[in-house]
Coordinates of C-alpha atoms in Angstrom, one line a residue:
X1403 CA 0.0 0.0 0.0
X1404 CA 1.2 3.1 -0.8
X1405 CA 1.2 6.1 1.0
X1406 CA 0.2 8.6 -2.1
X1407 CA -2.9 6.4 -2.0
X1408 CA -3.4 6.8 2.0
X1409 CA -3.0 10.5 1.1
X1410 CA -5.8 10.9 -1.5
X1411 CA -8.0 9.1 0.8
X1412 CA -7.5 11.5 3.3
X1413 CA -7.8 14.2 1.5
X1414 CA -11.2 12.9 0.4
X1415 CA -11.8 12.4 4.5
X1416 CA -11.0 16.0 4.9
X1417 CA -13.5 17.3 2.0
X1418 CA -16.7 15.2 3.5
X1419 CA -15.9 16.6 7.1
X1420 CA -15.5 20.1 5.9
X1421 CA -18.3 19.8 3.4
X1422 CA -20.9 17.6 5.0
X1423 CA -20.6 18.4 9.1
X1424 CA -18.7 22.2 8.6
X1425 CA -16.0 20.4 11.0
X1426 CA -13.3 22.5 11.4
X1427 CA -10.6 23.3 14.3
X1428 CA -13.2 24.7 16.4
X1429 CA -15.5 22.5 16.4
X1430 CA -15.2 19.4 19.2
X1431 CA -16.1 16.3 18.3
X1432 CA -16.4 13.1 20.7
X1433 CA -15.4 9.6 18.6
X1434 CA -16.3 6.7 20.1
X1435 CA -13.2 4.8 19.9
X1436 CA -13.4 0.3 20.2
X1437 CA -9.9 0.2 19.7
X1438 CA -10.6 -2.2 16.4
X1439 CA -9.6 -0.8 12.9
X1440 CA -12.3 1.4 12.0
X1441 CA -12.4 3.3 14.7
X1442 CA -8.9 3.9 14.9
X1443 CA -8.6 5.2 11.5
X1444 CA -11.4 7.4 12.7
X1445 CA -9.5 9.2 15.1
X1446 CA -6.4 9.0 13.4
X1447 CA -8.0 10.9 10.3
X1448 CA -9.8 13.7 12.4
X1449 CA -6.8 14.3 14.6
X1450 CA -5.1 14.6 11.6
X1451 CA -6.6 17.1 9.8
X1452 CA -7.0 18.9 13.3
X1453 CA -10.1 18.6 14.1
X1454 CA -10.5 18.9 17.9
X1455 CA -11.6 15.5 19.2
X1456 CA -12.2 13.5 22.8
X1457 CA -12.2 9.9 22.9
X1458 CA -15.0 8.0 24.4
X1459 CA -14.4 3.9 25.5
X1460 CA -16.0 1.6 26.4
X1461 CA -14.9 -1.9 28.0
X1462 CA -17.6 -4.0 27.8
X1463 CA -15.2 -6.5 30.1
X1464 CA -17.0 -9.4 27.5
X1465 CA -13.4 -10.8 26.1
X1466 CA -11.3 -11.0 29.1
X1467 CA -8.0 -10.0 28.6
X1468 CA -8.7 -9.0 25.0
X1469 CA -11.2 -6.1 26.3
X1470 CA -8.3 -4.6 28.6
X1471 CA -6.2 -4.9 25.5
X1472 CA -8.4 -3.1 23.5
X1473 CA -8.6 -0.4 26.3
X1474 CA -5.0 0.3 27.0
X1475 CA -4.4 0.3 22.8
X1476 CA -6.6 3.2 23.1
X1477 CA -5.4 5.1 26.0
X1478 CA -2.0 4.3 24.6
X1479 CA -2.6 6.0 21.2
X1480 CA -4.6 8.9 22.9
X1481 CA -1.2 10.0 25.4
X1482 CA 1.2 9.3 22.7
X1483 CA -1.1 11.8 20.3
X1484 CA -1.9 14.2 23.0
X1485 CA -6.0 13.6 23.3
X1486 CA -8.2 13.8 26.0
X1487 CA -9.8 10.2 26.6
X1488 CA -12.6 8.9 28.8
X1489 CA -13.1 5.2 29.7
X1490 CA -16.4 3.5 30.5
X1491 CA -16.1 -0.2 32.4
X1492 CA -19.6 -1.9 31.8
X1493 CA -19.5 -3.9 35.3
X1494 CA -20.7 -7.8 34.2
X1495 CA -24.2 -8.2 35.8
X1496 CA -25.7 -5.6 33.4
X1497 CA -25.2 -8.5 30.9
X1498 CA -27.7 -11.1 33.2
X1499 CA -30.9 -10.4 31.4
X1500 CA -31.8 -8.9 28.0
X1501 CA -30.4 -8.7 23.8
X1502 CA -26.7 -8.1 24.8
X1503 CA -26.3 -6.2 21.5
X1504 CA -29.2 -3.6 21.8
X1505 CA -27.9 -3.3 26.0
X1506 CA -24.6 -2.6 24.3
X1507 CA -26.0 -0.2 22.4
X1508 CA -27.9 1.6 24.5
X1509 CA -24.7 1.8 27.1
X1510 CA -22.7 2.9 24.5
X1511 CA -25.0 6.1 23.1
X1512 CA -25.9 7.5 26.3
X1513 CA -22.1 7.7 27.4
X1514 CA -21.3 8.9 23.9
X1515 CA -23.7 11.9 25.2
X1516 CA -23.0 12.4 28.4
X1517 CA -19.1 12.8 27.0
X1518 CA -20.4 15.0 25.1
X1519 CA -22.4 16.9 27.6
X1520 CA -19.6 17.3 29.6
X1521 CA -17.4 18.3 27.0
X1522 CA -19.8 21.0 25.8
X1523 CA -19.1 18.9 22.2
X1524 CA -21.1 19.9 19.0
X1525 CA -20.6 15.8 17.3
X1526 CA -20.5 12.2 18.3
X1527 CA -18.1 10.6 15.7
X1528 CA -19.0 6.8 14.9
X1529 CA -16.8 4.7 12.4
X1530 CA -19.6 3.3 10.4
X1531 CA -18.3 2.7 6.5
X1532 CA -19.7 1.7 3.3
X1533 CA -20.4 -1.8 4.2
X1534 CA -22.1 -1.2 7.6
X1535 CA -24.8 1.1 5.5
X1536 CA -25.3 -2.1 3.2
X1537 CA -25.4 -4.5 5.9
X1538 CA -28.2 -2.4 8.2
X1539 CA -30.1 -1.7 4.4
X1540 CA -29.9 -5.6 4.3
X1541 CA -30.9 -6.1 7.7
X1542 CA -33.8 -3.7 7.4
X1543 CA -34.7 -5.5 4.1
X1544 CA -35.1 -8.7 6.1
X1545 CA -36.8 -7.7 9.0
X1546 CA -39.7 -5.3 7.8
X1547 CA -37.7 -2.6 10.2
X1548 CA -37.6 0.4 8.0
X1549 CA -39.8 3.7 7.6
X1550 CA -41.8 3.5 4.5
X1551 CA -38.7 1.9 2.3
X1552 CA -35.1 0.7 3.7
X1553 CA -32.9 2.9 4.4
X1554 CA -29.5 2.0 5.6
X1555 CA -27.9 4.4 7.2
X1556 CA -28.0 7.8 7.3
X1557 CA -24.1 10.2 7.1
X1558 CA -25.9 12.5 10.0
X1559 CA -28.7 11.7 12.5
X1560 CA -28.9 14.7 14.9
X1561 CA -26.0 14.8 16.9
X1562 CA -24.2 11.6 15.4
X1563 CA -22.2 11.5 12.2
X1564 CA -20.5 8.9 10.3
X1565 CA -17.5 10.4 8.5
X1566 CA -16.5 7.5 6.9
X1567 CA -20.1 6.2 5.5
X1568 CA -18.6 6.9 2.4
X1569 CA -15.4 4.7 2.5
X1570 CA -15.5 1.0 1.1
X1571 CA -13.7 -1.5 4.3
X1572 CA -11.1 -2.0 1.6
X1573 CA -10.2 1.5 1.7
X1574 CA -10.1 1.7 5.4
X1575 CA -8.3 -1.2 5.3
X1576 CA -6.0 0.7 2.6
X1577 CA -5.8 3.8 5.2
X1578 CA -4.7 1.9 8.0
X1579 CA -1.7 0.2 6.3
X1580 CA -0.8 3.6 4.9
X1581 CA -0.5 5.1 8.0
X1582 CA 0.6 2.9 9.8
X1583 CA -2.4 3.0 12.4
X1584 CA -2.7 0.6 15.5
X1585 CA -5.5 -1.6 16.0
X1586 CA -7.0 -4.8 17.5
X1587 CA -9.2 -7.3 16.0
X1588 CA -12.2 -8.4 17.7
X1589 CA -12.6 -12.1 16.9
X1590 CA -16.4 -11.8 17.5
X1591 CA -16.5 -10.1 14.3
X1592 CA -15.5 -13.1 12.5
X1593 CA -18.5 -15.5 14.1
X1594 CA -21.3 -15.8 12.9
X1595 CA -23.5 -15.6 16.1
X1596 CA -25.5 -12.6 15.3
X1597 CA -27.8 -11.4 12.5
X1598 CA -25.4 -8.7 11.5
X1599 CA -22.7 -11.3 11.4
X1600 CA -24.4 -13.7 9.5
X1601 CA -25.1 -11.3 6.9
X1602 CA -21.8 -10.0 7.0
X1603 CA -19.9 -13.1 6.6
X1604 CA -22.3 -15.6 4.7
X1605 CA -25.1 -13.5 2.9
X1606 CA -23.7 -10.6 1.4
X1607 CA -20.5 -12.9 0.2
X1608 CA -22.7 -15.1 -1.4
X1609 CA -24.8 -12.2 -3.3
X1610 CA -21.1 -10.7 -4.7
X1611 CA -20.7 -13.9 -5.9
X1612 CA -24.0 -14.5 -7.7
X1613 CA -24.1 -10.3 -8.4
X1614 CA -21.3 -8.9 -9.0
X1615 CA -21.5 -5.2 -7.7
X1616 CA -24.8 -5.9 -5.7
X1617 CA -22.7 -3.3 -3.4
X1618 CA -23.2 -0.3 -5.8
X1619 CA -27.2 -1.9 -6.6
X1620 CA -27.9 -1.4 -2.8
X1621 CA -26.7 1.8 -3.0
X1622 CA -28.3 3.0 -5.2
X1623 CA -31.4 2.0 -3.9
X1624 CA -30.3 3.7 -1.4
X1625 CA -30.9 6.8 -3.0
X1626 CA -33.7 6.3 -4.7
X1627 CA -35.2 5.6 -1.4
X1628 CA -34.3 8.5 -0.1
X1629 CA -36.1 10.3 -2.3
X1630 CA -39.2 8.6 -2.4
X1631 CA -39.5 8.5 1.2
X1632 CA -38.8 12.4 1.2
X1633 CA -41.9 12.7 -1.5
X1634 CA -44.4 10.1 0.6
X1635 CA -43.6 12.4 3.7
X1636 CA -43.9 15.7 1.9
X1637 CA -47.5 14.3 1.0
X1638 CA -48.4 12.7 3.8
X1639 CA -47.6 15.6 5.9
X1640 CA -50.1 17.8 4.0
X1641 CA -52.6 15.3 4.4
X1642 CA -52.2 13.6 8.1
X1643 CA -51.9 16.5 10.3
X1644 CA -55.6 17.1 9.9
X1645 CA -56.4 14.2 11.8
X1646 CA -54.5 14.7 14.7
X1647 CA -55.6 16.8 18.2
X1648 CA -54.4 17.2 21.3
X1649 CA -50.8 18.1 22.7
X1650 CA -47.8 17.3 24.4
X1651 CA -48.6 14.0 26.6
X1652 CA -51.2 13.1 24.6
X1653 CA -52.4 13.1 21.0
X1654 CA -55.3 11.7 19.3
X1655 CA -55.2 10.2 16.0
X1656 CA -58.9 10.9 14.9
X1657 CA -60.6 7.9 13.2
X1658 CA -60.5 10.0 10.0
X1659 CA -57.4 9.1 9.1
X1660 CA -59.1 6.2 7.9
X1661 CA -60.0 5.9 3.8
X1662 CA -60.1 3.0 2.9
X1663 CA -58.0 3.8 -0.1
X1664 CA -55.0 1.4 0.7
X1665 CA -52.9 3.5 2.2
X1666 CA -54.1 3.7 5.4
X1667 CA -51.4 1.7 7.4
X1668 CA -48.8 4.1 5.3
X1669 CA -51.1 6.7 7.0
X1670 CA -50.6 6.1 10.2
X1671 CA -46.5 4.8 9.6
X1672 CA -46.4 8.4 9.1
X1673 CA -48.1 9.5 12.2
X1674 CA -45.7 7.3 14.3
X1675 CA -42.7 8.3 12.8
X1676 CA -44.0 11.6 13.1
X1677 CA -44.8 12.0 16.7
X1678 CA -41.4 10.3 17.4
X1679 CA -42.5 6.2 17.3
X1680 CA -41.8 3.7 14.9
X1681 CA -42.5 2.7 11.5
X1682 CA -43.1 -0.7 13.4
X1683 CA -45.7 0.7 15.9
X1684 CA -47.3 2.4 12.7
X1685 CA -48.4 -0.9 11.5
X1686 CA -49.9 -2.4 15.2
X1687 CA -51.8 1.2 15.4
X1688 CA -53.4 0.4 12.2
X1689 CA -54.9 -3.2 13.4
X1690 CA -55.8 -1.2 16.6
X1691 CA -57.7 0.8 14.8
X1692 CA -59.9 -2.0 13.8
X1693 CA -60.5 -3.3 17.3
X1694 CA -63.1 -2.7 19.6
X1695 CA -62.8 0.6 21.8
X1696 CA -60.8 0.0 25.3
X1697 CA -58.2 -2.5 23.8
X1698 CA -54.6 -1.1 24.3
X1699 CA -50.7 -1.5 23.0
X1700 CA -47.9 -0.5 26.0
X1701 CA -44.7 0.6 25.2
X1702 CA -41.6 1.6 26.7
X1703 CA -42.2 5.2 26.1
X1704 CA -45.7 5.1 26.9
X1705 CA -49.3 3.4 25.6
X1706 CA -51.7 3.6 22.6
X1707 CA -55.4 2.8 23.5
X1708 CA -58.2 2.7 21.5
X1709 CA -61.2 5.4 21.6
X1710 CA -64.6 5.4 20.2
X1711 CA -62.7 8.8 18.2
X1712 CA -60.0 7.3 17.2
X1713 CA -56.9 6.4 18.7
X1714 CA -55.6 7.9 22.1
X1715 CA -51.3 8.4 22.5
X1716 CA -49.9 8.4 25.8
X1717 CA -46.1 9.7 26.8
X1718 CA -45.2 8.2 29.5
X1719 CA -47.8 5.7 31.6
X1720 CA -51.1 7.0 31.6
X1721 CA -51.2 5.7 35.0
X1722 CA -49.0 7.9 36.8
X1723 CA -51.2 10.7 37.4
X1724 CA -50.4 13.5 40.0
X1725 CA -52.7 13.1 43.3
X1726 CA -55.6 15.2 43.5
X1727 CA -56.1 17.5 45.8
X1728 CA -59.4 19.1 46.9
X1729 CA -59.7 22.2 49.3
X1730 CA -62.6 22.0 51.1
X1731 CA -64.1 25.7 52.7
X1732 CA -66.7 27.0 55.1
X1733 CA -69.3 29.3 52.8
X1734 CA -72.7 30.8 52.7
X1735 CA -75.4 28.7 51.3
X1736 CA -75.3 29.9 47.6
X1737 CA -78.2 31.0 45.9
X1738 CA -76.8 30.0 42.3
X1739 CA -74.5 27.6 41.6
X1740 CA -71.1 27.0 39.0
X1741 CA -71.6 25.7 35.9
X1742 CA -67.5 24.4 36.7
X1743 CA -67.6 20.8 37.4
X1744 CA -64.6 21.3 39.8
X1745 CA -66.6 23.1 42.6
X1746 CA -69.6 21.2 44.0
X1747 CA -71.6 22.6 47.3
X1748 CA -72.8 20.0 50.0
X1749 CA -75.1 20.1 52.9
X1750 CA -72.6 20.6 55.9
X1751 CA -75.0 18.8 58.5
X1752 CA -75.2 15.9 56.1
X1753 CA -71.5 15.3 56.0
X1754 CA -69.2 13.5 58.3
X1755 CA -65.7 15.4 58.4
X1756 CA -63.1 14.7 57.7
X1757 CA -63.5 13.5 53.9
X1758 CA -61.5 11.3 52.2
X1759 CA -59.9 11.4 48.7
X1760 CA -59.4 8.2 46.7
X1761 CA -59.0 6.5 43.2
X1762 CA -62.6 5.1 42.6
X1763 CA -62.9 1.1 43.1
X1764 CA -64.6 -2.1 41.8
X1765 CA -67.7 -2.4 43.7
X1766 CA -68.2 1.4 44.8
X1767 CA -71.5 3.0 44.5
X1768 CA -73.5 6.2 44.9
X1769 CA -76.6 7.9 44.7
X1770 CA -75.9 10.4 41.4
X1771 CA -77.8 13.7 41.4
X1772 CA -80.8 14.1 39.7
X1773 CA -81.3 10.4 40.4
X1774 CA -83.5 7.4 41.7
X1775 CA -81.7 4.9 43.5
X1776 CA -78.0 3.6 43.6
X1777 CA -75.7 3.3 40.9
X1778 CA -72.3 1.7 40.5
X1779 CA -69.4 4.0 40.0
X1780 CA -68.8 1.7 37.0
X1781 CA -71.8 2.2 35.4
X1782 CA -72.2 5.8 36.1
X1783 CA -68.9 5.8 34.1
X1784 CA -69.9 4.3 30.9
X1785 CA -73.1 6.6 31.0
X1786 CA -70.5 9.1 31.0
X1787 CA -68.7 7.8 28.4
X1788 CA -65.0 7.9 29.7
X1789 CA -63.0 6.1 27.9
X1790 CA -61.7 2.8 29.6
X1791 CA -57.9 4.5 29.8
X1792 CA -59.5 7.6 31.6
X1793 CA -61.1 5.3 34.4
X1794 CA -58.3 5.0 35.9
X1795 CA -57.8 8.5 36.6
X1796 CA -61.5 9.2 38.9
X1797 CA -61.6 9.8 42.2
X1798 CA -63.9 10.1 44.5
X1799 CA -64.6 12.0 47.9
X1800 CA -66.0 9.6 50.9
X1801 CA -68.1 11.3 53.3
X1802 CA -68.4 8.6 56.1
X1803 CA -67.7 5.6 54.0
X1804 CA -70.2 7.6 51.2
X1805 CA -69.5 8.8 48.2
X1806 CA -70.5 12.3 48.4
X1807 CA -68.6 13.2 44.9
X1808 CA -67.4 11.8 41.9
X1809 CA -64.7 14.4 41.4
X1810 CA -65.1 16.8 38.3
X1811 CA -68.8 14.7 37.2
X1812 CA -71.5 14.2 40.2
X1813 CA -72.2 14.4 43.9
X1814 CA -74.5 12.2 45.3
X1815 CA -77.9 13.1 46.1
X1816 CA -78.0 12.5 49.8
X1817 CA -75.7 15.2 50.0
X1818 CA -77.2 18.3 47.8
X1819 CA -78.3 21.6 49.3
X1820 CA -81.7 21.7 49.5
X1821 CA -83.8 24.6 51.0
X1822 CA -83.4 23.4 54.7
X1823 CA -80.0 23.8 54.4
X1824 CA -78.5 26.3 57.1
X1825 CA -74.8 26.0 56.4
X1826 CA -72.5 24.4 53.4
X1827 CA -69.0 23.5 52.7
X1828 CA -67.5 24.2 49.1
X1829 CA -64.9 21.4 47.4
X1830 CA -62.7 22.7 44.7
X1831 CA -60.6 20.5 43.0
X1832 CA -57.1 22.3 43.3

């Protein structure tokens, strides 16, 4: 390998990073550094064209003595070249339950950004080339797991670029032999263990051998994709945001997205992907859809339920509601009372102080206002109409053991102001 050839590369390195990310020798970048080849030539190439850079490691302490070897051939390189370095060691009972890859992954992201917190960084630098783009298209391809049409990988995804996305291994390969860059191989690569792997190592070999230059065909499908996914979003986005209401924790998608046209699991792909979910969850909203109101989907990052509107998104668990409070006052028996569900007036003499707040129950009951006879909570509630995810939320006020209110809807009958009534008491939910 010669070094003329090592030196057009980089130059090429130095163009992308200039062009693409505007890096330049003001602008810090964090590179998560394995201490395997790609990586290396990573931070050798930035460092090199001076881009100010701090390494992030992480020991996953998987391979024994290789993983400490991996370490100190990183903190070696980083004091020899004069770069700050931080080291993360993963301690082994994180490893106990779960994918080990996406734990790994999720490890090694959210110290890649709390390096880069720290470091009041404007990049995280990953060593993704050529062949990791096909590889995750390929993946993608396989699995379903894409937005509207596979992807691969993107050069920039917020914070994150991959500098080298554009580099074929062969050339990293040639880059690391040019300069002379140490590195350590990870024998895992070489199994076969892992879907990535498998691909790696028996899939895409085979398709270079039936196809030759299947690498450039996936690349350029690449791009087409990219531009019909930018055109199906540019439409649907006209079209989608006129079914959806609501705000911050939670958004309804109404049941007018629904045309019948086709393209209604595209539809609500869209909405997911647009309100931060997945392309994934897109397709399990549109079965949801179809079901009957009350049935629900929970996620990590928070529940989808189904509503006689529509459908009903949750951040965060619906469950965790704040505690409600209710101040309770001395008044004058009023001669006209709020149209505000949140301020009832009872009978003073008929209640027994002090009141109690709770969650409503299974079995509970009350006398509703206006009328005959007890009701359950329950079915006062489906009179009502709330939903089976806002059930949860109602609370009621006990006078005695009795419900005297069904906070925000109803107080009980036994309890109203009528014209014998000499002194009342005023609840306001706070």
């Amino acid at each position: 390998m010669h070094l003329s050839t090592a030196e057009k590369l980089l130059q090429r390195f130095e163009l992308i990073c200039s062009h693409r990310f505007a890096l330049n020798r003001q602008t810090k970048v964090v590179v998560g550094v394995s201490g395997g080849m790609d990586s290396m030539v990573l931070l050798f190439l930035l460092h090199r064209i001076q881009v100010p850079v701090v390494v992030a490691h992480i020991n996953y302490q998987l391979r024994e003595n290789d993983s400490l070897l991996d370490e100190q051939t990183v903190i070696d390189f980083c004091k020899k070249e004069g770069i700050k370095f931080h080291v993360k060691r993963v301690p082994p009972h994180v490893w106990k339950d779960g994918n080990l890859q996406a734990i790994a992954r999720d490890i090694r992201y959210d110290f890649y950004r709390e390096v880069l917190e720290a470091e009041h960084a404007s990049y995280i630098a990953t060593a993704h080339h050529a062949g990791d783009h096909i590889e995750t298209w390929m993946l993608q391809w396989l699995r379903g797991d894409y937005p509207l049409v596979p992807f691969g990988m993107n050069a920039q995804n917020g914070e994150v670029i991959r500098p080298l996305l554009e580099f074929s291994k062969q050339e990293i390969d040639w880059l690391a032999d040019g300069f002379t860059i140490p590195w350590r191989m990870d024998a895992s690569n070489l199994k076969s263990d892992y879907a990535r792997n498998k691909v790696r190592n028996q899939i895409l070999p085979l398709l270079r051998e039936i196809q030759p230059g299947v690498d450039g065909m996936i690349e350029r499908a690449h791009n087409n994709n990219v531009l019909i996914h930018d055109f199906i979003m540019s439409r649907l986005g006209a079209e989608c945001n006129d079914h959806l209401q609501g705000q911050e924790d939670q958004i309804l998608v109404k049941q007018t997205v629904l045309q019948d046209d086709g393209y209604d699991e595209m539809r609500l792909s869209y909405i997911a992907l647009k309100l931060g979910w997945s392309y994934q969850e897109g397709s399990a909203w549109h079965a949801l859809m179809n079901a009957i109101p009350g049935k629900r989907i929970v996620y990590k990052m928070g529940e989808v339920c189904r509503v006689r509107e529509g459908l009903k998104i949750y951040y965060g668990s619906a469950e965790m509601e704040e505690e409600v409070e209710i101040e309770i006052s001395d008044v004058a028996v009023p001669k006209h009372f709020s149209k505000n569900k949140d301020v009832v007036y009872l009978d003073k003499a008929k209640v027994t102080l002090p009141l109690e707040i709770r969650k409503w129950e299974s079995g509970d009951a009350f006398h509703p206002l206006g009328m005959q006879g007890k009701k359950k909570v329950s079915d006062f509630l489906i009179g009502e109409k709330i939903e089976l995810k806002d059930k949860a939320k109602v609370h009621v006020v006990t006078s005695g053991g009795e419900i005297c209110w069904v906070v925000g809807m109803r107080i009980d009958e036994r309890f109203k102001i009528t014209e014998a009534t000499e002194y009342a008491i005023q609840l306001r939910k706070k």
